[in-house]
Amino acid sequence: MAQRDREDPHRPSRRRGQGELESQVLGALREAQDPVTAAWVQERLGGGLAYTTVVTILTRLLAKDAVARERRGRSFVWRPTADVAGLAALKMRRLLDGESDREAVLASFVTALPPDDEQVLRALLETAHATDGAHATDGADATDGADVVGRADVVGEADGVLDGTED
């Protein structure tokens, strides 16, 4: 069927969604028991991807800190440092970092969430807030405590956006 798709000029080609290939490459790396070569990833993905395409995607993932590489002989082996959810979170953080008004972006994001996602976010914020409180009293040094207070303030602000009590 794939051969027929290439031969039929009237059939539209399927383009991958943004980040889809990165997710597939990261997924293949996560299946490996040990660090693997780009050729191993290429073989694992199938679908006729060029070796250079796989290396390009791996290099992009390296720039995003989603993978690590180490020299083995004359080439590199690759291992994941993030999962697919971590890669999506990294993309979200980078988009947020590129905006001048983080609060407005976060408020817009939160107010557009469906109720189920809002409940998940509330639960995650409560867990993060509880965890931060535990870290603040576990004998951490002053620097760690200051960081915890800063994150707790952000959690509190986000809670205000979620429940409508923001200033």
mmCIF file with all atom_site columns, C-alpha atoms in Angstrom:
data_model
loop_
_atom_site.group_PDB
_atom_site.id
_atom_site.type_symbol
_atom_site.label_atom_id
_atom_site.label_alt_id
_atom_site.label_comp_id
_atom_site.label_asym_id
_atom_site.label_entity_id
_atom_site.label_seq_id
_atom_site.pdbx_PDB_ins_code
_atom_site.Cartn_x
_atom_site.Cartn_y
_atom_site.Cartn_z
_atom_site.occupancy
_atom_site.B_iso_or_equiv
_atom_site.pdbx_formal_charge
_atom_site.auth_seq_id
_atom_site.auth_comp_id
_atom_site.auth_asym_id
_atom_site.auth_atom_id
_atom_site.pdbx_PDB_model_num
ATOM 1   C CA . MET A 1 1   ? 0.000   0.000  0.000  1.00 0.00 ? 1   MET A CA 1
ATOM 2   C CA . ALA A 1 2   ? 2.865   2.382  0.727  1.00 0.00 ? 2   ALA A CA 1
ATOM 3   C CA . GLN A 1 3   ? 4.128   1.821  -2.818 1.00 0.00 ? 3   GLN A CA 1
ATOM 4   C CA . ARG A 1 4   ? 0.686   2.710  -4.204 1.00 0.00 ? 4   ARG A CA 1
ATOM 5   C CA . ASP A 1 5   ? 0.666   5.910  -2.104 1.00 0.00 ? 5   ASP A CA 1
ATOM 6   C CA . ARG A 1 6   ? 3.920   7.042  -3.703 1.00 0.00 ? 6   ARG A CA 1
ATOM 7   C CA . GLU A 1 7   ? 2.709   6.252  -7.213 1.00 0.00 ? 7   GLU A CA 1
ATOM 8   C CA . ASP A 1 8   ? -0.667  8.025  -6.967 1.00 0.00 ? 8   ASP A CA 1
ATOM 9   C CA . PRO A 1 9   ? -0.051  11.748 -7.552 1.00 0.00 ? 9   PRO A CA 1
ATOM 10  C CA . HIS A 1 10  ? -3.671  12.562 -6.648 1.00 0.00 ? 10  HIS A CA 1
ATOM 11  C CA . ARG A 1 11  ? -3.476  11.072 -3.183 1.00 0.00 ? 11  ARG A CA 1
ATOM 12  C CA . PRO A 1 12  ? -2.267  13.673 -0.674 1.00 0.00 ? 12  PRO A CA 1
ATOM 13  C CA . SER A 1 13  ? 0.899   12.744 1.210  1.00 0.00 ? 13  SER A CA 1
ATOM 14  C CA . ARG A 1 14  ? 0.674   12.469 4.962  1.00 0.00 ? 14  ARG A CA 1
ATOM 15  C CA . ARG A 1 15  ? 2.771   15.070 6.722  1.00 0.00 ? 15  ARG A CA 1
ATOM 16  C CA . ARG A 1 16  ? 3.849   14.429 10.260 1.00 0.00 ? 16  ARG A CA 1
ATOM 17  C CA . GLY A 1 17  ? 2.550   16.731 12.948 1.00 0.00 ? 17  GLY A CA 1
ATOM 18  C CA . GLN A 1 18  ? 4.963   19.137 14.566 1.00 0.00 ? 18  GLN A CA 1
ATOM 19  C CA . GLY A 1 19  ? 7.154   17.213 16.982 1.00 0.00 ? 19  GLY A CA 1
ATOM 20  C CA . GLU A 1 20  ? 5.759   13.819 15.947 1.00 0.00 ? 20  GLU A CA 1
ATOM 21  C CA . LEU A 1 21  ? 9.076   12.534 14.636 1.00 0.00 ? 21  LEU A CA 1
ATOM 22  C CA . GLU A 1 22  ? 10.875  13.766 17.771 1.00 0.00 ? 22  GLU A CA 1
ATOM 23  C CA . SER A 1 23  ? 8.373   11.838 19.885 1.00 0.00 ? 23  SER A CA 1
ATOM 24  C CA . GLN A 1 24  ? 8.869   8.701  17.798 1.00 0.00 ? 24  GLN A CA 1
ATOM 25  C CA . VAL A 1 25  ? 12.659  8.920  18.069 1.00 0.00 ? 25  VAL A CA 1
ATOM 26  C CA . LEU A 1 26  ? 12.457  9.540  21.815 1.00 0.00 ? 26  LEU A CA 1
ATOM 27  C CA . GLY A 1 27  ? 10.053  6.603  22.159 1.00 0.00 ? 27  GLY A CA 1
ATOM 28  C CA . ALA A 1 28  ? 12.465  4.318  20.297 1.00 0.00 ? 28  ALA A CA 1
ATOM 29  C CA . LEU A 1 29  ? 15.329  5.412  22.557 1.00 0.00 ? 29  LEU A CA 1
ATOM 30  C CA . ARG A 1 30  ? 13.240  4.684  25.646 1.00 0.00 ? 30  ARG A CA 1
ATOM 31  C CA . GLU A 1 31  ? 12.659  1.117  24.417 1.00 0.00 ? 31  GLU A CA 1
ATOM 32  C CA . ALA A 1 32  ? 16.409  0.455  24.293 1.00 0.00 ? 32  ALA A CA 1
ATOM 33  C CA . GLN A 1 33  ? 18.067  -1.177 27.277 1.00 0.00 ? 33  GLN A CA 1
ATOM 34  C CA . ASP A 1 34  ? 21.366  0.656  26.721 1.00 0.00 ? 34  ASP A CA 1
ATOM 35  C CA . PRO A 1 35  ? 22.535  3.677  24.705 1.00 0.00 ? 35  PRO A CA 1
ATOM 36  C CA . VAL A 1 36  ? 22.096  3.034  20.980 1.00 0.00 ? 36  VAL A CA 1
ATOM 37  C CA . THR A 1 37  ? 23.362  4.329  17.654 1.00 0.00 ? 37  THR A CA 1
ATOM 38  C CA . ALA A 1 38  ? 21.413  6.479  15.220 1.00 0.00 ? 38  ALA A CA 1
ATOM 39  C CA . ALA A 1 39  ? 21.388  3.482  12.860 1.00 0.00 ? 39  ALA A CA 1
ATOM 40  C CA . TRP A 1 40  ? 19.613  1.425  15.551 1.00 0.00 ? 40  TRP A CA 1
ATOM 41  C CA . VAL A 1 41  ? 16.992  4.175  15.928 1.00 0.00 ? 41  VAL A CA 1
ATOM 42  C CA . GLN A 1 42  ? 16.597  4.370  12.142 1.00 0.00 ? 42  GLN A CA 1
ATOM 43  C CA . GLU A 1 43  ? 16.040  0.621  11.918 1.00 0.00 ? 43  GLU A CA 1
ATOM 44  C CA . ARG A 1 44  ? 13.646  0.636  14.872 1.00 0.00 ? 44  ARG A CA 1
ATOM 45  C CA . LEU A 1 45  ? 11.473  3.352  13.321 1.00 0.00 ? 45  LEU A CA 1
ATOM 46  C CA . GLY A 1 46  ? 11.362  1.832  9.857  1.00 0.00 ? 46  GLY A CA 1
ATOM 47  C CA . GLY A 1 47  ? 9.326   3.782  7.351  1.00 0.00 ? 47  GLY A CA 1
ATOM 48  C CA . GLY A 1 48  ? 12.240  4.636  5.101  1.00 0.00 ? 48  GLY A CA 1
ATOM 49  C CA . LEU A 1 49  ? 13.675  7.499  7.161  1.00 0.00 ? 49  LEU A CA 1
ATOM 50  C CA . ALA A 1 50  ? 17.069  8.627  5.977  1.00 0.00 ? 50  ALA A CA 1
ATOM 51  C CA . TYR A 1 51  ? 19.955  8.185  8.403  1.00 0.00 ? 51  TYR A CA 1
ATOM 52  C CA . THR A 1 52  ? 20.654  11.927 8.173  1.00 0.00 ? 52  THR A CA 1
ATOM 53  C CA . THR A 1 53  ? 17.064  12.671 9.198  1.00 0.00 ? 53  THR A CA 1
ATOM 54  C CA . VAL A 1 54  ? 17.428  10.514 12.295 1.00 0.00 ? 54  VAL A CA 1
ATOM 55  C CA . VAL A 1 55  ? 20.725  12.211 13.206 1.00 0.00 ? 55  VAL A CA 1
ATOM 56  C CA . THR A 1 56  ? 19.130  15.640 12.703 1.00 0.00 ? 56  THR A CA 1
ATOM 57  C CA . ILE A 1 57  ? 16.251  14.757 15.037 1.00 0.00 ? 57  ILE A CA 1
ATOM 58  C CA . LEU A 1 58  ? 18.651  13.329 17.629 1.00 0.00 ? 58  LEU A CA 1
ATOM 59  C CA . THR A 1 59  ? 20.738  16.516 17.442 1.00 0.00 ? 59  THR A CA 1
ATOM 60  C CA . ARG A 1 60  ? 17.623  18.656 17.930 1.00 0.00 ? 60  ARG A CA 1
ATOM 61  C CA . LEU A 1 61  ? 16.647  16.533 20.930 1.00 0.00 ? 61  LEU A CA 1
ATOM 62  C CA . LEU A 1 62  ? 20.170  16.970 22.300 1.00 0.00 ? 62  LEU A CA 1
ATOM 63  C CA . ALA A 1 63  ? 19.818  20.759 22.040 1.00 0.00 ? 63  ALA A CA 1
ATOM 64  C CA . LYS A 1 64  ? 16.564  20.456 24.021 1.00 0.00 ? 64  LYS A CA 1
ATOM 65  C CA . ASP A 1 65  ? 18.271  18.319 26.697 1.00 0.00 ? 65  ASP A CA 1
ATOM 66  C CA . ALA A 1 66  ? 15.894  15.459 25.922 1.00 0.00 ? 66  ALA A CA 1
ATOM 67  C CA . VAL A 1 67  ? 18.732  13.077 25.011 1.00 0.00 ? 67  VAL A CA 1
ATOM 68  C CA . ALA A 1 68  ? 22.400  12.657 25.839 1.00 0.00 ? 68  ALA A CA 1
ATOM 69  C CA . ARG A 1 69  ? 25.140  11.271 23.654 1.00 0.00 ? 69  ARG A CA 1
ATOM 70  C CA . GLU A 1 70  ? 28.562  9.842  24.225 1.00 0.00 ? 70  GLU A CA 1
ATOM 71  C CA . ARG A 1 71  ? 31.296  8.940  21.808 1.00 0.00 ? 71  ARG A CA 1
ATOM 72  C CA . ARG A 1 72  ? 31.708  5.245  21.177 1.00 0.00 ? 72  ARG A CA 1
ATOM 73  C CA . GLY A 1 73  ? 34.429  4.527  18.667 1.00 0.00 ? 73  GLY A CA 1
ATOM 74  C CA . ARG A 1 74  ? 33.988  6.795  15.670 1.00 0.00 ? 74  ARG A CA 1
ATOM 75  C CA . SER A 1 75  ? 30.302  7.492  16.258 1.00 0.00 ? 75  SER A CA 1
ATOM 76  C CA . PHE A 1 76  ? 27.916  8.390  19.040 1.00 0.00 ? 76  PHE A CA 1
ATOM 77  C CA . VAL A 1 77  ? 25.453  6.416  21.104 1.00 0.00 ? 77  VAL A CA 1
ATOM 78  C CA . TRP A 1 78  ? 22.322  8.095  22.356 1.00 0.00 ? 78  TRP A CA 1
ATOM 79  C CA . ARG A 1 79  ? 20.133  7.689  25.433 1.00 0.00 ? 79  ARG A CA 1
ATOM 80  C CA . PRO A 1 80  ? 16.976  9.487  26.525 1.00 0.00 ? 80  PRO A CA 1
ATOM 81  C CA . THR A 1 81  ? 17.059  11.955 29.399 1.00 0.00 ? 81  THR A CA 1
ATOM 82  C CA . ALA A 1 82  ? 13.350  12.793 29.157 1.00 0.00 ? 82  ALA A CA 1
ATOM 83  C CA . ASP A 1 83  ? 10.165  10.972 28.257 1.00 0.00 ? 83  ASP A CA 1
ATOM 84  C CA . VAL A 1 84  ? 7.548   12.184 25.763 1.00 0.00 ? 84  VAL A CA 1
ATOM 85  C CA . ALA A 1 85  ? 5.687   14.068 28.520 1.00 0.00 ? 85  ALA A CA 1
ATOM 86  C CA . GLY A 1 86  ? 8.941   15.697 29.589 1.00 0.00 ? 86  GLY A CA 1
ATOM 87  C CA . LEU A 1 87  ? 9.598   16.768 26.000 1.00 0.00 ? 87  LEU A CA 1
ATOM 88  C CA . ALA A 1 88  ? 6.134   18.328 25.772 1.00 0.00 ? 88  ALA A CA 1
ATOM 89  C CA . ALA A 1 89  ? 6.692   20.108 29.105 1.00 0.00 ? 89  ALA A CA 1
ATOM 90  C CA . LEU A 1 90  ? 10.032  21.409 27.843 1.00 0.00 ? 90  LEU A CA 1
ATOM 91  C CA . LYS A 1 91  ? 8.337   22.803 24.731 1.00 0.00 ? 91  LYS A CA 1
ATOM 92  C CA . MET A 1 92  ? 5.722   24.491 26.911 1.00 0.00 ? 92  MET A CA 1
ATOM 93  C CA . ARG A 1 93  ? 8.402   26.024 29.154 1.00 0.00 ? 93  ARG A CA 1
ATOM 94  C CA . ARG A 1 94  ? 10.361  27.300 26.161 1.00 0.00 ? 94  ARG A CA 1
ATOM 95  C CA . LEU A 1 95  ? 7.257   28.899 24.682 1.00 0.00 ? 95  LEU A CA 1
ATOM 96  C CA . LEU A 1 96  ? 6.478   30.491 28.025 1.00 0.00 ? 96  LEU A CA 1
ATOM 97  C CA . ASP A 1 97  ? 10.069  31.722 28.388 1.00 0.00 ? 97  ASP A CA 1
ATOM 98  C CA . GLY A 1 98  ? 9.735   33.469 25.033 1.00 0.00 ? 98  GLY A CA 1
ATOM 99  C CA . GLU A 1 99  ? 6.833   35.619 26.201 1.00 0.00 ? 99  GLU A CA 1
ATOM 100 C CA . SER A 1 100 ? 7.247   38.913 28.037 1.00 0.00 ? 100 SER A CA 1
ATOM 101 C CA . ASP A 1 101 ? 4.078   38.591 30.147 1.00 0.00 ? 101 ASP A CA 1
ATOM 102 C CA . ARG A 1 102 ? 4.267   35.110 31.673 1.00 0.00 ? 102 ARG A CA 1
ATOM 103 C CA . GLU A 1 103 ? 1.352   35.768 34.016 1.00 0.00 ? 103 GLU A CA 1
ATOM 104 C CA . ALA A 1 104 ? -0.988  36.700 31.158 1.00 0.00 ? 104 ALA A CA 1
ATOM 105 C CA . VAL A 1 105 ? 0.050   33.622 29.163 1.00 0.00 ? 105 VAL A CA 1
ATOM 106 C CA . LEU A 1 106 ? -0.458  31.321 32.152 1.00 0.00 ? 106 LEU A CA 1
ATOM 107 C CA . ALA A 1 107 ? -3.808  32.931 32.999 1.00 0.00 ? 107 ALA A CA 1
ATOM 108 C CA . SER A 1 108 ? -4.976  32.520 29.404 1.00 0.00 ? 108 SER A CA 1
ATOM 109 C CA . PHE A 1 109 ? -3.832  28.906 29.371 1.00 0.00 ? 109 PHE A CA 1
ATOM 110 C CA . VAL A 1 110 ? -5.516  28.049 32.673 1.00 0.00 ? 110 VAL A CA 1
ATOM 111 C CA . THR A 1 111 ? -8.827  29.736 31.835 1.00 0.00 ? 111 THR A CA 1
ATOM 112 C CA . ALA A 1 112 ? -9.006  27.797 28.552 1.00 0.00 ? 112 ALA A CA 1
ATOM 113 C CA . LEU A 1 113 ? -8.591  24.389 30.223 1.00 0.00 ? 113 LEU A CA 1
ATOM 114 C CA . PRO A 1 114 ? -11.503 21.954 30.126 1.00 0.00 ? 114 PRO A CA 1
ATOM 115 C CA . PRO A 1 115 ? -12.846 21.098 33.610 1.00 0.00 ? 115 PRO A CA 1
ATOM 116 C CA . ASP A 1 116 ? -11.159 17.680 33.730 1.00 0.00 ? 116 ASP A CA 1
ATOM 117 C CA . ASP A 1 117 ? -7.746  19.170 32.914 1.00 0.00 ? 117 ASP A CA 1
ATOM 118 C CA . GLU A 1 118 ? -8.335  21.926 35.458 1.00 0.00 ? 118 GLU A CA 1
ATOM 119 C CA . GLN A 1 119 ? -8.935  19.298 38.150 1.00 0.00 ? 119 GLN A CA 1
ATOM 120 C CA . VAL A 1 120 ? -5.735  17.476 37.177 1.00 0.00 ? 120 VAL A CA 1
ATOM 121 C CA . LEU A 1 121 ? -3.804  20.750 37.354 1.00 0.00 ? 121 LEU A CA 1
ATOM 122 C CA . ARG A 1 122 ? -5.327  21.586 40.753 1.00 0.00 ? 122 ARG A CA 1
ATOM 123 C CA . ALA A 1 123 ? -4.302  18.173 42.107 1.00 0.00 ? 123 ALA A CA 1
ATOM 124 C CA . LEU A 1 124 ? -0.781  18.580 40.723 1.00 0.00 ? 124 LEU A CA 1
ATOM 125 C CA . LEU A 1 125 ? -0.472  22.049 42.261 1.00 0.00 ? 125 LEU A CA 1
ATOM 126 C CA . GLU A 1 126 ? -1.677  20.764 45.615 1.00 0.00 ? 126 GLU A CA 1
ATOM 127 C CA . THR A 1 127 ? 0.844   17.918 45.475 1.00 0.00 ? 127 THR A CA 1
ATOM 128 C CA . ALA A 1 128 ? 3.647   20.309 44.502 1.00 0.00 ? 128 ALA A CA 1
ATOM 129 C CA . HIS A 1 129 ? 2.639   22.706 47.280 1.00 0.00 ? 129 HIS A CA 1
ATOM 130 C CA . ALA A 1 130 ? 2.586   19.894 49.857 1.00 0.00 ? 130 ALA A CA 1
ATOM 131 C CA . THR A 1 131 ? 5.941   18.585 48.613 1.00 0.00 ? 131 THR A CA 1
ATOM 132 C CA . ASP A 1 132 ? 7.470   22.066 48.737 1.00 0.00 ? 132 ASP A CA 1
ATOM 133 C CA . GLY A 1 133 ? 6.274   22.459 52.319 1.00 0.00 ? 133 GLY A CA 1
ATOM 134 C CA . ALA A 1 134 ? 7.884   19.155 53.279 1.00 0.00 ? 134 ALA A CA 1
ATOM 135 C CA . HIS A 1 135 ? 11.177  20.183 51.651 1.00 0.00 ? 135 HIS A CA 1
ATOM 136 C CA . ALA A 1 136 ? 11.143  23.532 53.445 1.00 0.00 ? 136 ALA A CA 1
ATOM 137 C CA . THR A 1 137 ? 11.146  21.780 56.814 1.00 0.00 ? 137 THR A CA 1
ATOM 138 C CA . ASP A 1 138 ? 13.454  18.863 56.077 1.00 0.00 ? 138 ASP A CA 1
ATOM 139 C CA . GLY A 1 139 ? 16.676  20.597 57.094 1.00 0.00 ? 139 GLY A CA 1
ATOM 140 C CA . ALA A 1 140 ? 17.541  21.961 53.653 1.00 0.00 ? 140 ALA A CA 1
ATOM 141 C CA . ASP A 1 141 ? 20.070  24.761 53.478 1.00 0.00 ? 141 ASP A CA 1
ATOM 142 C CA . ALA A 1 142 ? 19.004  28.407 53.187 1.00 0.00 ? 142 ALA A CA 1
ATOM 143 C CA . THR A 1 143 ? 19.358  28.460 49.396 1.00 0.00 ? 143 THR A CA 1
ATOM 144 C CA . ASP A 1 144 ? 17.055  25.460 48.976 1.00 0.00 ? 144 ASP A CA 1
ATOM 145 C CA . GLY A 1 145 ? 14.541  27.000 51.353 1.00 0.00 ? 145 GLY A CA 1
ATOM 146 C CA . ALA A 1 146 ? 14.473  30.252 49.403 1.00 0.00 ? 146 ALA A CA 1
ATOM 147 C CA . ASP A 1 147 ? 13.863  28.330 46.205 1.00 0.00 ? 147 ASP A CA 1
ATOM 148 C CA . VAL A 1 148 ? 11.007  26.427 47.833 1.00 0.00 ? 148 VAL A CA 1
ATOM 149 C CA . VAL A 1 149 ? 9.378   29.639 49.020 1.00 0.00 ? 149 VAL A CA 1
ATOM 150 C CA . GLY A 1 150 ? 9.616   31.069 45.490 1.00 0.00 ? 150 GLY A CA 1
ATOM 151 C CA . ARG A 1 151 ? 7.968   28.014 43.956 1.00 0.00 ? 151 ARG A CA 1
ATOM 152 C CA . ALA A 1 152 ? 5.293   27.985 46.646 1.00 0.00 ? 152 ALA A CA 1
ATOM 153 C CA . ASP A 1 153 ? 4.450   31.609 45.773 1.00 0.00 ? 153 ASP A CA 1
ATOM 154 C CA . VAL A 1 154 ? 4.063   30.628 42.114 1.00 0.00 ? 154 VAL A CA 1
ATOM 155 C CA . VAL A 1 155 ? 1.853   27.702 43.106 1.00 0.00 ? 155 VAL A CA 1
ATOM 156 C CA . GLY A 1 156 ? -0.268  30.042 45.212 1.00 0.00 ? 156 GLY A CA 1
ATOM 157 C CA . GLU A 1 157 ? -0.614  32.512 42.335 1.00 0.00 ? 157 GLU A CA 1
ATOM 158 C CA . ALA A 1 158 ? -1.638  29.704 39.981 1.00 0.00 ? 158 ALA A CA 1
ATOM 159 C CA . ASP A 1 159 ? -4.192  28.520 42.542 1.00 0.00 ? 159 ASP A CA 1
ATOM 160 C CA . GLY A 1 160 ? -5.648  32.027 42.543 1.00 0.00 ? 160 GLY A CA 1
ATOM 161 C CA . VAL A 1 161 ? -6.034  31.966 38.769 1.00 0.00 ? 161 VAL A CA 1
ATOM 162 C CA . LEU A 1 162 ? -7.750  28.583 38.975 1.00 0.00 ? 162 LEU A CA 1
ATOM 163 C CA . ASP A 1 163 ? -10.246 29.491 41.686 1.00 0.00 ? 163 ASP A CA 1
ATOM 164 C CA . GLY A 1 164 ? -10.829 33.115 40.644 1.00 0.00 ? 164 GLY A CA 1
ATOM 165 C CA . THR A 1 165 ? -9.237  34.680 43.738 1.00 0.00 ? 165 THR A CA 1
ATOM 166 C CA . GLU A 1 166 ? -6.209  36.186 42.012 1.00 0.00 ? 166 GLU A CA 1
ATOM 167 C CA . ASP A 1 167 ? -5.457  39.832 42.796 1.00 0.00 ? 167 ASP A CA 1
#
